[in-house]
Coordinates of C-alpha atoms in Angstrom, one line a residue:
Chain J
X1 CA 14.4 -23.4 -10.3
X2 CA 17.4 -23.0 -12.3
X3 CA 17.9 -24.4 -15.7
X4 CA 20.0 -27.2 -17.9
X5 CA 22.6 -29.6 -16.6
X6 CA 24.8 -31.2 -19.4
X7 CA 22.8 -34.1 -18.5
X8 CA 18.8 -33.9 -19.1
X9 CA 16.9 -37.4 -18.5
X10 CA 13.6 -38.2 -19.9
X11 CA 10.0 -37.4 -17.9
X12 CA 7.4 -40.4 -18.3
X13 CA 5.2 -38.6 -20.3
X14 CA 8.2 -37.9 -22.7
X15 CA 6.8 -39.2 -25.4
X16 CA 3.2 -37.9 -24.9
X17 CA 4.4 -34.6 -25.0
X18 CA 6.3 -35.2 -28.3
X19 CA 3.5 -36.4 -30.3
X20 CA 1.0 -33.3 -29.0
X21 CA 3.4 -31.2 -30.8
X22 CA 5.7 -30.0 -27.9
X23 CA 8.6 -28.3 -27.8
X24 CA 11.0 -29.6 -25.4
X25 CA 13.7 -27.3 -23.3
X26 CA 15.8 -28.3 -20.9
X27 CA 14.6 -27.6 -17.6
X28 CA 15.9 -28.6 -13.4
X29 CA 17.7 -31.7 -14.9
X30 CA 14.6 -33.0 -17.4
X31 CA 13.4 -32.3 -20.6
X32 CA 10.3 -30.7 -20.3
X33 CA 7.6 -28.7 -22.6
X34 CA 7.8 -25.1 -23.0
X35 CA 4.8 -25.3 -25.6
X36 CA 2.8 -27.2 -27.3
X37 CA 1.7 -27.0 -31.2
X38 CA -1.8 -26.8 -30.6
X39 CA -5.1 -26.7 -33.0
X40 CA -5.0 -23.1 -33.1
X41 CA -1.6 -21.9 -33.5
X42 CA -0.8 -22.9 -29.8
X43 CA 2.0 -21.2 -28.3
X44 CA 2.4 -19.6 -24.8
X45 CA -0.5 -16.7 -24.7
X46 CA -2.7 -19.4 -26.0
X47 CA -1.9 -21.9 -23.3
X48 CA -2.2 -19.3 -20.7
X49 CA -5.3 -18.3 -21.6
X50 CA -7.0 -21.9 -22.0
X51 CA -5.8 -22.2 -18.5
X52 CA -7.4 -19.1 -17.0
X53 CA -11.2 -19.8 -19.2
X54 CA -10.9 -23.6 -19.3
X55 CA -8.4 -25.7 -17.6
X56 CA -5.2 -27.2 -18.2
X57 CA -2.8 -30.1 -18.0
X58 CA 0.4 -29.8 -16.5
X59 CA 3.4 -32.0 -16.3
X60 CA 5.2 -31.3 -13.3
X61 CA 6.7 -34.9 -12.5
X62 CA 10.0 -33.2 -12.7
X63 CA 9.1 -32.4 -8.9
X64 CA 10.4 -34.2 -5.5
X65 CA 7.7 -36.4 -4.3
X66 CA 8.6 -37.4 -1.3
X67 CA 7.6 -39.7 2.1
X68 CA 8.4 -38.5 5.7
X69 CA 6.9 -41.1 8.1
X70 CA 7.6 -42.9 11.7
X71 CA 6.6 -41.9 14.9
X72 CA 7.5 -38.2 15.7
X73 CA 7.7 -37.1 11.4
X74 CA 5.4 -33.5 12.4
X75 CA 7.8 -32.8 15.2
X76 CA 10.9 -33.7 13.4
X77 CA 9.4 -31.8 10.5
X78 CA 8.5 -28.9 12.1
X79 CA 12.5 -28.1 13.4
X80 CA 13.2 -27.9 9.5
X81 CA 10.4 -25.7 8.8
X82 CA 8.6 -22.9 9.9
X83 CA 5.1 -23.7 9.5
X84 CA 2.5 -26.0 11.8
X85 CA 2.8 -29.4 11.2
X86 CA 1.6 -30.7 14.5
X87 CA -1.4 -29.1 14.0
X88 CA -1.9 -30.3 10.4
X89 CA -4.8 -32.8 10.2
X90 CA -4.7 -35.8 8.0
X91 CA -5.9 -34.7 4.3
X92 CA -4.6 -31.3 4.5
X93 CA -2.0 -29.0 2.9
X94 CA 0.3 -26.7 4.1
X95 CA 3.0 -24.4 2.1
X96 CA 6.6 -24.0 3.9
X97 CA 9.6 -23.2 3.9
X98 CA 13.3 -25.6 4.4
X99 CA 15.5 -23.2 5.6
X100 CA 19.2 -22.9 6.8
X101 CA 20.1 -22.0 9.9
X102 CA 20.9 -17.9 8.8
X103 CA 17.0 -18.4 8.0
X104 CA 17.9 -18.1 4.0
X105 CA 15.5 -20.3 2.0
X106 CA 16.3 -24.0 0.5
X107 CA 13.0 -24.1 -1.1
X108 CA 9.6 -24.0 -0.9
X109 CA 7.3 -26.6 -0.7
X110 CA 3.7 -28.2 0.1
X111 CA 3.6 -30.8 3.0
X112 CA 0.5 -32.9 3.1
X113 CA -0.7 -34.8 6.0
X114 CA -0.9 -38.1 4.8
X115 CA -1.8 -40.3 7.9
X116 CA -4.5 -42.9 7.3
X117 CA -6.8 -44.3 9.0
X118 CA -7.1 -47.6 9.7
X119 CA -10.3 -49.4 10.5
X120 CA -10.2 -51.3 13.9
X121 CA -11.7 -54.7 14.4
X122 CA -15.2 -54.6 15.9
X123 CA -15.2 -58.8 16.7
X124 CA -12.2 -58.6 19.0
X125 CA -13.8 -55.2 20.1
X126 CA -10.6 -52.8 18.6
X127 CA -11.7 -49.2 17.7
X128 CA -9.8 -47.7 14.7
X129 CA -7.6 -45.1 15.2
X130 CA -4.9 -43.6 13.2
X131 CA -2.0 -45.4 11.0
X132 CA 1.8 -44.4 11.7
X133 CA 1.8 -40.5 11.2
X134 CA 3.0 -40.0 7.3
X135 CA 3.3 -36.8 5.4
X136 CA 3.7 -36.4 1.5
X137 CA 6.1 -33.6 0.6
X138 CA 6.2 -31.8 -2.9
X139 CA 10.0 -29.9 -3.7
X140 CA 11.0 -28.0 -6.6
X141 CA 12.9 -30.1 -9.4
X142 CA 16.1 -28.2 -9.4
X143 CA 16.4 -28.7 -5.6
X144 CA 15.1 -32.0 -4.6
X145 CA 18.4 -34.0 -4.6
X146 CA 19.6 -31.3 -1.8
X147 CA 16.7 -31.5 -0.5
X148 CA 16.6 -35.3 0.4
X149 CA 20.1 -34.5 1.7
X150 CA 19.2 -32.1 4.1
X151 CA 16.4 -33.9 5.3
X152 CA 18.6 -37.4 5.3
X153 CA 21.2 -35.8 7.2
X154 CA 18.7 -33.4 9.6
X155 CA 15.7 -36.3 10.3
X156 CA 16.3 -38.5 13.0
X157 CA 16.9 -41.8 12.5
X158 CA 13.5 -43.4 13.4
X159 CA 12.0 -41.1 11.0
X160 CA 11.8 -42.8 7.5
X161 CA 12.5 -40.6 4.4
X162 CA 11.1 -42.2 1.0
X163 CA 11.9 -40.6 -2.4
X164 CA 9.0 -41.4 -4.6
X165 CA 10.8 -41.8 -7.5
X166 CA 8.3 -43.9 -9.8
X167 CA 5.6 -41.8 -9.3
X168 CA 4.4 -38.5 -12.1
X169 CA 2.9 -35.4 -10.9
X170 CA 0.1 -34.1 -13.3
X171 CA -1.9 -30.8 -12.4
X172 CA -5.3 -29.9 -13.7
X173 CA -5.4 -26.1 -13.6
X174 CA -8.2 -23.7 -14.0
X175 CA -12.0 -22.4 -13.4
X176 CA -13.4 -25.8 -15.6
X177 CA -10.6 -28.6 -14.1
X178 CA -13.7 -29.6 -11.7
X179 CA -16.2 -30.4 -14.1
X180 CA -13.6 -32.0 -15.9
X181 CA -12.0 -34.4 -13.3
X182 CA -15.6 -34.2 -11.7
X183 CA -16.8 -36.6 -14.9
X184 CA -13.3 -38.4 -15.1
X185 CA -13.5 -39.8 -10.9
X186 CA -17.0 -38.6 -9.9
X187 CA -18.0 -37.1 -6.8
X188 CA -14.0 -36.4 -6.2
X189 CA -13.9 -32.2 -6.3
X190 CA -16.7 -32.6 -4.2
X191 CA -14.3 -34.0 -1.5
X192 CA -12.0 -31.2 -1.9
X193 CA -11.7 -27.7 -1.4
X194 CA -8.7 -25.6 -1.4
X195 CA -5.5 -27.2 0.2
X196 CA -7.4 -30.6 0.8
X197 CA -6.1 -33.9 -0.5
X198 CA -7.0 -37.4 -0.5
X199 CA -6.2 -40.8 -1.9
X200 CA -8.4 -42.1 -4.6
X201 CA -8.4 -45.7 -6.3
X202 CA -9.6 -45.0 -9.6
X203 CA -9.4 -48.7 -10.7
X204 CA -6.2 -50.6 -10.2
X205 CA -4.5 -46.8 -9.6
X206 CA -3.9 -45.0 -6.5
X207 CA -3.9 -41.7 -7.2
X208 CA -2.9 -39.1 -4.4
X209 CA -5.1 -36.0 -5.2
X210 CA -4.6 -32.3 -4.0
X211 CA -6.7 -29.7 -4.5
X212 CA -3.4 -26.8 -5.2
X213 CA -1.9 -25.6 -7.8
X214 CA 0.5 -22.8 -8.9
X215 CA -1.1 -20.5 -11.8
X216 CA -4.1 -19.1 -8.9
X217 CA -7.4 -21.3 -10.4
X218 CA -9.1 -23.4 -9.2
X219 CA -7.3 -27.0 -9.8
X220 CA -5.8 -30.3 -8.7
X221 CA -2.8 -32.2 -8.6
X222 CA -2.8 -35.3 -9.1
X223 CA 0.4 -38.3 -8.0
X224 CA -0.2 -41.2 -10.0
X225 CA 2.4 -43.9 -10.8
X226 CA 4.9 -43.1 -13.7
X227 CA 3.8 -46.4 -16.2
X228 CA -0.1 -44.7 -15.6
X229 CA 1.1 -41.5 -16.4
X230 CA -0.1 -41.7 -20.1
X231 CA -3.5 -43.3 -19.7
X232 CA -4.2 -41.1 -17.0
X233 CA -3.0 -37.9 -18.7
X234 CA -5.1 -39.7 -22.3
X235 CA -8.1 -39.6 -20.1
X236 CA -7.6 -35.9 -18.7
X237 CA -7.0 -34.6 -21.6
X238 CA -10.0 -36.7 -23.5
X239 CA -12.5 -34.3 -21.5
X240 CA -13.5 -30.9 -23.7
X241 CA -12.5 -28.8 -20.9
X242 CA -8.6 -29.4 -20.7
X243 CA -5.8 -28.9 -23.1
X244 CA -1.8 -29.9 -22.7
X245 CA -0.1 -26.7 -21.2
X246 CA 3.4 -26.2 -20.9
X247 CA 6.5 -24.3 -18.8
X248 CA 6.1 -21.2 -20.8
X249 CA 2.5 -21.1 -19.3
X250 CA 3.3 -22.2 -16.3
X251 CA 5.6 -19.4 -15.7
X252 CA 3.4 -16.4 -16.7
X253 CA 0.2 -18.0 -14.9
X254 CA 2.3 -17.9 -11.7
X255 CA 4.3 -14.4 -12.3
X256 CA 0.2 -13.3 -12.9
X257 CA -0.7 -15.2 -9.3
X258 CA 2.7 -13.3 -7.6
X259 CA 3.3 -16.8 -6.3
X260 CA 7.6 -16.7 -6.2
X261 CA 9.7 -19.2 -8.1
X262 CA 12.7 -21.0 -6.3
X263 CA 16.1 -20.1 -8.2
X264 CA 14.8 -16.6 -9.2
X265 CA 12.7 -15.0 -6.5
X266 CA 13.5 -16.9 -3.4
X267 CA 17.1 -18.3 -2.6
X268 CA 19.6 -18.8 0.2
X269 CA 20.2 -14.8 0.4
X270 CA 16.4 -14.8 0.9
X271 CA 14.2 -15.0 3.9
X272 CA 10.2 -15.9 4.5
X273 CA 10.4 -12.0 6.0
X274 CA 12.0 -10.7 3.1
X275 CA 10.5 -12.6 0.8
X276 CA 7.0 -11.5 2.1
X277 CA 6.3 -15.0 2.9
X278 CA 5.5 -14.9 6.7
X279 CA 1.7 -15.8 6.4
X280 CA 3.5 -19.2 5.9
X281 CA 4.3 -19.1 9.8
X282 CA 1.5 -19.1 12.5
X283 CA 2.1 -16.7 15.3
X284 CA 2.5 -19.5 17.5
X285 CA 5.9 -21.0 15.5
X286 CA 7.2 -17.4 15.0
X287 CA 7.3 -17.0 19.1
X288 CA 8.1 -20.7 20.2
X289 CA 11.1 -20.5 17.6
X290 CA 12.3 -24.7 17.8
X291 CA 12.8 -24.4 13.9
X292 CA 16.3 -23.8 11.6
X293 CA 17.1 -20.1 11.1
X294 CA 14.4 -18.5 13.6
X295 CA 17.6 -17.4 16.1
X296 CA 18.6 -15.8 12.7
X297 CA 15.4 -14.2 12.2
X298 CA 14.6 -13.0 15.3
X299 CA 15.3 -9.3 14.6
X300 CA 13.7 -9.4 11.2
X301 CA 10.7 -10.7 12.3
X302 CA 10.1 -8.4 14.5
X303 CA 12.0 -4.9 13.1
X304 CA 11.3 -6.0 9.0
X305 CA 14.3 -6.9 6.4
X306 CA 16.6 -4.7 4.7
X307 CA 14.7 -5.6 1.2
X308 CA 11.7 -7.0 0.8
X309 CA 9.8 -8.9 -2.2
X310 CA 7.4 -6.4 -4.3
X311 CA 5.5 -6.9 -7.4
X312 CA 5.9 -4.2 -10.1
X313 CA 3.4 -2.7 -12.4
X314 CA 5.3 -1.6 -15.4
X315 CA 4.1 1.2 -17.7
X316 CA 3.9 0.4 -21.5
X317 CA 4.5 -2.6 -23.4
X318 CA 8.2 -3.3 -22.8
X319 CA 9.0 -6.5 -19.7
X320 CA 11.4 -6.3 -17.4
X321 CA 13.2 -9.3 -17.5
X322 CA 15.1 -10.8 -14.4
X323 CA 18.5 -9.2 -13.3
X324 CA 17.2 -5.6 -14.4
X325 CA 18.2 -2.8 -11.7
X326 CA 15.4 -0.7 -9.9
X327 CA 15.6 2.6 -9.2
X328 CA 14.5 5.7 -7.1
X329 CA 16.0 8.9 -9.2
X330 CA 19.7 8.5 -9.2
X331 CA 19.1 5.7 -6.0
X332 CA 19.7 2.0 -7.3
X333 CA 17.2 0.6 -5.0
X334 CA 16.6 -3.0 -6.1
X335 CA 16.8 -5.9 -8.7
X336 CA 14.2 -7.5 -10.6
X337 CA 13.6 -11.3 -9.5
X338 CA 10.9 -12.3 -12.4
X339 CA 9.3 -10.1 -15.1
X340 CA 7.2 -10.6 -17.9
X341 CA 4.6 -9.5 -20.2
X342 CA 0.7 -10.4 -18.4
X343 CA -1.3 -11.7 -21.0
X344 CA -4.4 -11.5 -18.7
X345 CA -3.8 -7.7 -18.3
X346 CA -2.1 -6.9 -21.1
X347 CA 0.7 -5.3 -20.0
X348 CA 4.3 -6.0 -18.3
X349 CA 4.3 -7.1 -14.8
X350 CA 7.2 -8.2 -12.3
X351 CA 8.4 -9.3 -9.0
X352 CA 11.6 -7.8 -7.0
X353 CA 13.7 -7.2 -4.3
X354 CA 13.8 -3.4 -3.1
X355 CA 15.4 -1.6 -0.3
X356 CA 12.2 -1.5 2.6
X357 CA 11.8 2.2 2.0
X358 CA 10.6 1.6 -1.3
X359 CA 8.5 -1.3 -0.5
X360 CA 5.2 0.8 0.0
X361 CA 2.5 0.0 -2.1
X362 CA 1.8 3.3 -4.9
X363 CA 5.7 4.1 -4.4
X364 CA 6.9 5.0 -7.9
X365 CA 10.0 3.7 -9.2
X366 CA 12.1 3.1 -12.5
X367 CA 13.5 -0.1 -14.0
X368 CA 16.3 -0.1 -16.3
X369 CA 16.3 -2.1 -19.0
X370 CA 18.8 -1.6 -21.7
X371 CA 20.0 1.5 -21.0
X372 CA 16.2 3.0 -20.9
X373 CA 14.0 3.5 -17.8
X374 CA 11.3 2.2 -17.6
X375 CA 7.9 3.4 -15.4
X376 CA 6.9 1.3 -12.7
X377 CA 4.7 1.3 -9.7
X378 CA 4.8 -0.9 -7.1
X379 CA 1.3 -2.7 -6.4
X380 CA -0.4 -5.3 -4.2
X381 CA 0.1 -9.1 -5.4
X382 CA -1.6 -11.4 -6.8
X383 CA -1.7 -9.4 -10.0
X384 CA -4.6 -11.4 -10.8
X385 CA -6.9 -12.3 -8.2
X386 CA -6.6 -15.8 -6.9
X387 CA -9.9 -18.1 -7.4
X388 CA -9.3 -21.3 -5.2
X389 CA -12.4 -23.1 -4.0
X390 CA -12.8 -22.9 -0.3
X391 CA -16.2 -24.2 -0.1
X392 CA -19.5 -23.1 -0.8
X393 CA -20.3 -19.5 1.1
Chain Q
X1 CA 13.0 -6.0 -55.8
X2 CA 15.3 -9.1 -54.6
X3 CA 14.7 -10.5 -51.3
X4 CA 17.8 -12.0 -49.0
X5 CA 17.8 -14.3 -46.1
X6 CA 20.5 -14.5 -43.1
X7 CA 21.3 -17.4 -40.9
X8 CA 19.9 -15.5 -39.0
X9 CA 16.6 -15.8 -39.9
X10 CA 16.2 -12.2 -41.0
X11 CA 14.5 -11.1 -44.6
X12 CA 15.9 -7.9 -46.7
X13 CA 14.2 -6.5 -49.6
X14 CA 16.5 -4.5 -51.9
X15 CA 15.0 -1.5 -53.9
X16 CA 17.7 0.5 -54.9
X17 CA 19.8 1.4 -52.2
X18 CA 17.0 0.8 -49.9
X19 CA 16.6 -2.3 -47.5
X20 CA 13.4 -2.9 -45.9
X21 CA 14.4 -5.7 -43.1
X22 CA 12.0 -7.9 -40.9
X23 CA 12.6 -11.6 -39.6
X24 CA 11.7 -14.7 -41.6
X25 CA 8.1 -16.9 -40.6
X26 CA 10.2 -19.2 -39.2
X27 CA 11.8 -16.7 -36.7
X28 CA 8.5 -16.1 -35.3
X29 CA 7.5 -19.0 -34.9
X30 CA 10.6 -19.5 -32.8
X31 CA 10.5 -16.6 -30.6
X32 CA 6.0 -17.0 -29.9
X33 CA 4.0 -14.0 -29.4
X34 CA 5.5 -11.4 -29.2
X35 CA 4.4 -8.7 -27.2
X36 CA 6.9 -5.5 -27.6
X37 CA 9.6 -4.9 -30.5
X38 CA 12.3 -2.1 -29.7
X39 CA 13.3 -0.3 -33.2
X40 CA 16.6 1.6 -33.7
X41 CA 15.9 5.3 -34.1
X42 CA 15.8 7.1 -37.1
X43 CA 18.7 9.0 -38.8
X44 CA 21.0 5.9 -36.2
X45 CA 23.6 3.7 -38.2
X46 CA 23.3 0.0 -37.9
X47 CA 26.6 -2.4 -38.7
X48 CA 26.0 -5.4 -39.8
X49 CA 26.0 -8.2 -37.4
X50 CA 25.6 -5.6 -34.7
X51 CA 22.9 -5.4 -32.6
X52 CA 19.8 -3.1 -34.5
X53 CA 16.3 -4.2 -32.4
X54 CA 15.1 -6.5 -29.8
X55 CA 12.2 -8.5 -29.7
X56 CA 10.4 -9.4 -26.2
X57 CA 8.2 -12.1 -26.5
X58 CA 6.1 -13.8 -23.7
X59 CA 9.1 -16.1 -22.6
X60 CA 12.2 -13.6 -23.7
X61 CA 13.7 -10.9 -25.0
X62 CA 15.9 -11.9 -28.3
X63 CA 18.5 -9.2 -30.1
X64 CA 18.2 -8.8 -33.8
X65 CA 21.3 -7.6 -35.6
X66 CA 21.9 -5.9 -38.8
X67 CA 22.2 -7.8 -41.8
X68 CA 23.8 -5.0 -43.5
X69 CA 25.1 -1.6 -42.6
X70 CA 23.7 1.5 -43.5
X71 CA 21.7 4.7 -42.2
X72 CA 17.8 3.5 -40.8
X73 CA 15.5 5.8 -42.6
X74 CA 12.1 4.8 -41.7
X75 CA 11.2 2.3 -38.2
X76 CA 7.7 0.6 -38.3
X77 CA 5.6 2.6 -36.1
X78 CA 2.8 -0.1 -36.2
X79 CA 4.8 -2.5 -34.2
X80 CA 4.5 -0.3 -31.5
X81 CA 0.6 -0.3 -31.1
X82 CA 0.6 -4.3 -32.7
X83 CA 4.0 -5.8 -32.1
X84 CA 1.3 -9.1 -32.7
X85 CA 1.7 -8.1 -36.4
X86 CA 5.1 -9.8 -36.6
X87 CA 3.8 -13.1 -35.7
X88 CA 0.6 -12.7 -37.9
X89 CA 2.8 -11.2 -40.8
X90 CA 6.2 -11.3 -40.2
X91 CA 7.8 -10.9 -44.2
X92 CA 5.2 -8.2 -44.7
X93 CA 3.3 -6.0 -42.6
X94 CA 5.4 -6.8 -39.5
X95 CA 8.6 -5.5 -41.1
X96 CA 10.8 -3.5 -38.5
X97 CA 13.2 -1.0 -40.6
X98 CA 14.3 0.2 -44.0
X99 CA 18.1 1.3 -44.2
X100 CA 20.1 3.2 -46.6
X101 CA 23.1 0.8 -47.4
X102 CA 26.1 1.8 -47.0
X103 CA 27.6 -1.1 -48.6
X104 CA 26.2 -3.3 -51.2
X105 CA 28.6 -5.7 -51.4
X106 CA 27.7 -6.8 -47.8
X107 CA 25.0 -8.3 -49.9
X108 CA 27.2 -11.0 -51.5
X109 CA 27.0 -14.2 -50.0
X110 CA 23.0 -13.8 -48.1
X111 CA 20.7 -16.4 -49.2
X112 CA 18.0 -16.7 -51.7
X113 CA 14.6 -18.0 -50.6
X114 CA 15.4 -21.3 -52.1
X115 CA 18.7 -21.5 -50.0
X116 CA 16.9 -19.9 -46.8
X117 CA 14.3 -22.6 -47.4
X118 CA 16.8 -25.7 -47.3
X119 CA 18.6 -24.1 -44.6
X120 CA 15.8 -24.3 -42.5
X121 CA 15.0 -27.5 -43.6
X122 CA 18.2 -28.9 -42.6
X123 CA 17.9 -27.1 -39.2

């Protein structure tokens, strides 16, 4: 996501945010909370460390919520993006790709089958069956007003696109976020595992809950309408468990999870094979093709990219920020895409693009950073293991 | 021993011709933890206004420049093993280096704490 227009409007929990003590950046077209005060000092290591013991609230309602429905929506879908939406049952999640047809990324995103049932009438001897097939898209904030044009201009015209513009996006992030929503809307994590959603009437509110997330715990996020926002973010946050968390967070959780960021490490000069992204396509799509950019991607899917996304063990204390060149000896072989300092592990970590001979897991490489190198291996992603619920074992 | 401020937000105790320089409470409080500081070497000249360390915290790396000029002749090694210090004790123990000055007068027109104070205040 890239940063600051001129022009930043306000989220609806604007002013929540302000009197828990945040400070407020400008961020995809909104002004948003890096960090928050907090009790104890607050501040970013704090935040992102409640999140990975306790859990977490997140505002996120800078993000595209979005309606793709009509008859047809999964196979209009599916020519926009690589992954299986036909197959995609109602209540479940999927992450994807929009690309262009060269096969470079638009942006990422979670499409949610969002088809509901609807009860048939057992007097005039109806059965019930399912409603007009609907699917609930997520999209970055910096992207979404491209993205509704893409899909305006690429959706035929008896598929209906909605732009859910009155609705905030709250996530509840980490190992306690069940309990915690468990004693806010009981029984409800007990509905859900991993990349399951649902819709949820929790009084007069109809909450669209997910269980997803993008700092690799266990958690939920939950679509509520903007003017409940507060209340529902009061309650949330009312529960011992949970504590505001902002951007700054958000950002180091995910580097941590080696889940990519659009605007930094995924882009238009990106592809899912490049970007290391292809579990996001089931063998089925990758052969059939029918989708933007798989002409494009052909050859790559099948011979590897010319540069392909890493993550980066660093040596030492000092990050590697984003831009900074990777090399092999005298070889520049590569640019960092995301870097930071871990606070889990206690040392720098980062995400890049390097030329495929260097891709190999143990390779050793060096990353300039002020005219200093800097040690760096490259290693397996997540950095920090993922913890999603899938279920009892 | 007098203490200056910049604009800044950097702190310089004068003994002498000796300046011991760190960044202000309020700096750190800007910047968050901070997990690495990069010191100029020893025996290096700094000139004021130039570029003399870099702090990396959690969210980004921020360049701190010389309030004064002169000849660094001591960098705080404990940064290194707790750059943390900084934010727990930024105007003491988290100092980052002491300077010979080349230049007193470069002196003239810092701020006391009581000017630093209302700067701040007015920021």
């Amino acid at each position: 996501m890239s940063e600051t227009t001129s022009e930043t409007e306000k989220l609806p929990l604007d002013s929540w945010h302000r009197a828990k003590g945040a400070r407020m950046v400008p961020f995809a077209g909104y002004e948003m909370p890096i960090q928050y005060a907090g009790a104890s000092g607050g501040g970013i290591v704090a935040e992102h460390d409640w999140t990975r013991n306790s859990a977490s609230l997140f505002d996120v309602s800078h993000m595209g919520q979005l309606i793709v429905s009509g008859e047809g929506a999964a196979e209009a879908l599916e020519q926009l993006v690589p992954g299986a939406i036909t197959s995609l049952k109602p209540g479940r999640v999927r992450y994807t790709l929009l690309l262009n047809d060269e096969g470079g990324i638009l942006d990422d995103l979670m499409i949610t089958n969002v088809t509901s049932w609807v009860e048939g009438d057992e007097e005039a001897g109806e059965e019930g069956g399912w409603g007009e097939p609907t699917y609930y898209l997520v999209v970055n904030g910096a992207t979404k007003w491209d993205d509704i044009a893409h899909l305006r201009e690429h959706l035929p015209d008896e598929v209906t696109l909605t732009h859910l513009e009155d609705r905030a996006l709250i996530a509840l992030q980490g190992p306690n976020a069940a309990t915690a929503l468990g004693r806010v809307m009981r029984g409800v994590p007990d509905r859900l595992t991993f990349m399951q959603s649902l819709d949820y009437q929790f009084g007069e509110w109809d909450l669209r809950i997910t269980r997803a997330g993008y700092t690799g715990e266990d958690g939920f996020e939950i679509s509520v309408a903007s003017e409940f926002a507060e209340p529902l973010a009061n309650r949330l946050c009312a529960e011992i468990e949970v504590r505001p968390a902002g951007l700054g967070a958000r950002d180091s959780l995910r580097l941590e999870a080696g889940l990519p960021l659009y605007g930094h490490d995924l882009d238009t000069e990106t592809d899912p094979v490049s970007a290391d992204l292809m579990f996001a396509l089931t063998k089925k799509r990758r052969e059939a093709g029918g989708w933007k950019g798989h002409e494009a991607l052909v050859e790559r899917m099948a011979g590897g990219a010319e540069t392909r996304r890493v993550g980066l063990v660093v040596e030492g204390r000092q990050p590697a920020r984003e831009g900074a060149r990777v090399f092999h000896g005298d070889k520049d072989v590569g640019r960092i895409t995301s870097g930071g300092f871990s606070p889990t592990l206690g040392h720098p970590v980062a995400m890049a693009y390097v030329a495929r001979d260097y891709a190999e897991l143990d390779t050793k490489l060096e990353i300039e950073v002020r005219g200093k190198r800097l040690s760096a291996v490259v290693a397996p992603m997540p950095f920090v293991p993922h913890k999603y619920y899938r279920g009892e074992k | 021993m007098a203490r200056y401020f910049t604009e800044e937000h950097e702190w310089i105790d004068i003994e002498g011709d000796t300046a011991t320089v760190g960044i202000t409470d309020y700096a750190q409080e800007q910047l968050g933890d901070i997990v690495f500081v990069e010191l100029p070497e020893v025996g290096s000249t700094v000139d004021k206004g130039k570029d003399a360390a870099v702090v990396e915290s959690v969210k980004a790396a921020s360049d701190v420049y010389a309030p004064v000029s002169g000849e660094v002749t001591e960098a705080n090694d404990a940064l290194e093993d707790d750059p943390a210090l900084v934010n727990t004790s930024p105007e003491e123990d988290g100092w980052f280096f002491k300077l010979t000055l080349s230049d007193k007068s470069e002196l003239d027109g810092l701020m006391d704490e009581k000017a630093y104070k209302s700067f701040c205040d007015g920021l």
